[in-house]
């Protein structure tokens, strides 16, 4: 755990958060500032700053995060109309929390390209 990391603190139970699912590898958290009717974050328990730090040994975890995104989207009733899965990486992409996470957004029409 990284002491000053918001997501590590939520995972450790040191900071409140609406966790809707958790297991040995990740937690699923409702975003505190939702950008769509459904906005959840898939967050690995292991601290990793960004996708740039994902190694070959993390490939199974990354795949599991994506499969969990699809499962959660289905549970949230988004599977039919669609949803978006996003990983912001680095400053120009708008990453604000430097603990790898995947956004699942849905419940409204999405534009392309993203801003
Ligand atoms: P990023 O900008 O790094 O891709 O995404 C970080 C996300 O974390 C943002 O959507 C932001 O609203 C969310 N966030 C930041 N702090 C907290 C928090 O304390 N609790 C929860 N649930 N979400 C947070
Ligand atoms: Zn962390």
Coordinates of C-alpha atoms and ligand atoms in Angstrom, one line a residue:
X1 CA 0.0 0.0 0.0
X2 CA 1.1 3.6 -0.8
X3 CA 0.4 5.7 2.2
X4 CA -0.6 8.8 0.4
X5 CA -2.7 7.1 -2.3
X6 CA -6.5 7.8 -2.1
X7 CA -7.4 4.4 -3.6
X8 CA -4.9 2.5 -1.4
X9 CA -6.6 4.2 1.6
X10 CA -10.1 3.2 0.4
X11 CA -8.9 -0.4 -0.2
X12 CA -7.4 -0.4 3.4
X13 CA -10.6 0.8 4.9
X14 CA -9.0 4.1 6.0
X15 CA -11.2 6.3 3.8
X16 CA -14.9 5.9 3.0
X17 CA -16.0 4.7 -0.4
X18 CA -19.1 3.0 -1.9
X19 CA -17.6 -0.3 -2.8
X20 CA -20.1 -2.4 -4.7
X21 CA -18.0 -5.5 -5.2
X22 CA -14.6 -6.8 -4.0
X23 CA -12.5 -9.9 -4.2
X24 CA -8.9 -10.9 -3.7
X25 CA -7.6 -8.9 -6.7
X26 CA -9.7 -5.8 -7.1
X27 CA -12.5 -3.6 -5.8
X28 CA -15.3 -1.9 -7.7
X29 CA -16.0 1.6 -6.4
X30 CA -18.7 4.1 -7.3
X31 CA -17.0 7.3 -8.6
X32 CA -17.5 10.2 -6.1
X33 CA -18.0 12.6 -9.0
X34 CA -20.0 10.6 -11.6
X35 CA -19.8 11.6 -15.2
X36 CA -22.7 9.4 -16.3
X37 CA -25.8 7.8 -14.5
X38 CA -23.5 4.8 -13.9
X39 CA -19.8 5.5 -13.2
X40 CA -17.8 2.9 -11.4
X41 CA -14.1 2.3 -11.1
X42 CA -12.4 -1.1 -11.3
X43 CA -9.3 -0.8 -9.0
X44 CA -6.7 -3.5 -8.5
X45 CA -5.7 -4.0 -4.9
X46 CA -2.0 -3.8 -5.9
X47 CA -0.8 -0.3 -6.2
X48 CA 0.5 0.5 -9.7
X49 CA 0.7 4.2 -10.9
X50 CA -0.7 3.8 -14.3
X51 CA -0.9 1.5 -17.3
X52 CA 2.7 2.5 -18.1
X53 CA 3.7 0.4 -15.1
X54 CA 1.8 -2.7 -16.0
X55 CA 4.2 -5.6 -16.7
X56 CA 3.9 -8.9 -18.5
X57 CA 3.1 -10.5 -15.1
X58 CA 0.1 -8.2 -14.9
X59 CA -1.5 -9.4 -18.1
X60 CA -3.9 -11.8 -16.3
X61 CA -4.9 -9.0 -13.9
X62 CA -5.6 -6.6 -16.8
X63 CA -7.8 -9.1 -18.5
X64 CA -9.6 -9.8 -15.2
X65 CA -10.3 -6.1 -14.8
X66 CA -11.8 -5.9 -18.3
X67 CA -14.0 -9.0 -17.7
X68 CA -15.1 -7.5 -14.3
X69 CA -16.0 -4.3 -16.2
X70 CA -18.3 -6.3 -18.5
X71 CA -19.8 -8.2 -15.5
X72 CA -20.5 -4.9 -13.6
X73 CA -21.9 -3.2 -16.7
X74 CA -24.3 -6.2 -17.0
X75 CA -25.3 -6.0 -13.4
X76 CA -25.9 -2.2 -13.8
X77 CA -28.2 -2.9 -16.7
X78 CA -25.9 -1.4 -19.3
X79 CA -25.1 -4.5 -21.4
X80 CA -27.8 -3.9 -24.1
X81 CA -27.6 -0.1 -24.6
X82 CA -23.8 0.0 -24.2
X83 CA -21.2 1.5 -22.0
X84 CA -17.7 2.9 -22.2
X85 CA -14.5 1.5 -20.5
X86 CA -11.7 4.1 -20.1
X87 CA -8.2 4.1 -18.7
X88 CA -6.8 7.7 -18.5
X89 CA -3.0 7.5 -18.6
X90 CA -0.8 10.5 -17.8
X91 CA -1.5 14.2 -17.6
X92 CA -2.7 14.8 -21.2
X93 CA -5.3 12.1 -20.8
X94 CA -6.5 13.7 -17.5
X95 CA -5.3 11.0 -15.1
X96 CA -5.8 12.5 -11.6
X97 CA -5.4 9.5 -9.3
X98 CA -2.1 7.7 -9.9
X99 CA -3.3 4.2 -8.9
X100 CA -4.3 2.3 -12.0
X101 CA -8.0 2.1 -12.5
X102 CA -10.6 1.5 -15.2
X103 CA -13.7 3.6 -15.6
X104 CA -17.0 2.1 -16.6
X105 CA -19.5 4.7 -17.8
X106 CA -23.0 4.2 -19.0
X107 CA -26.7 5.2 -18.9
X108 CA -26.5 8.0 -21.4
X109 CA -25.3 8.5 -25.0
X110 CA -21.6 9.0 -25.4
X111 CA -19.9 11.2 -28.0
X112 CA -16.9 10.2 -30.1
X113 CA -14.1 11.3 -30.2
X114 CA -13.8 12.0 -26.5
X115 CA -12.7 15.5 -25.4
Ligands
LIG1 P1 -8.7 9.7 -13.3 O1 -9.0 11.2 -13.5 O2 -7.4 9.5 -12.6 O3 -8.9 8.9 -14.6 O4 -9.9 9.2 -12.4 C1 -10.0 9.4 -11.0 C2 -11.4 9.2 -10.6 O5 -11.4 9.0 -9.2 C3 -12.2 10.5 -10.9 O6 -13.3 10.2 -11.7 C4 -12.6 11.0 -9.5 O7 -14.0 11.5 -9.5 C5 -12.5 9.7 -8.7 N1 -12.2 9.9 -7.3 C6 -11.3 10.8 -6.8 N2 -11.2 10.7 -5.4 C7 -12.2 9.8 -5.1 C8 -12.7 9.3 -3.8 O8 -12.2 9.7 -2.7 N3 -13.7 8.4 -3.8 C9 -14.2 8.0 -5.0 N4 -15.2 7.1 -4.9 N5 -13.8 8.4 -6.2 C10 -12.8 9.3 -6.2
LIG2 ZN1 -2.6 3.1 -4.5

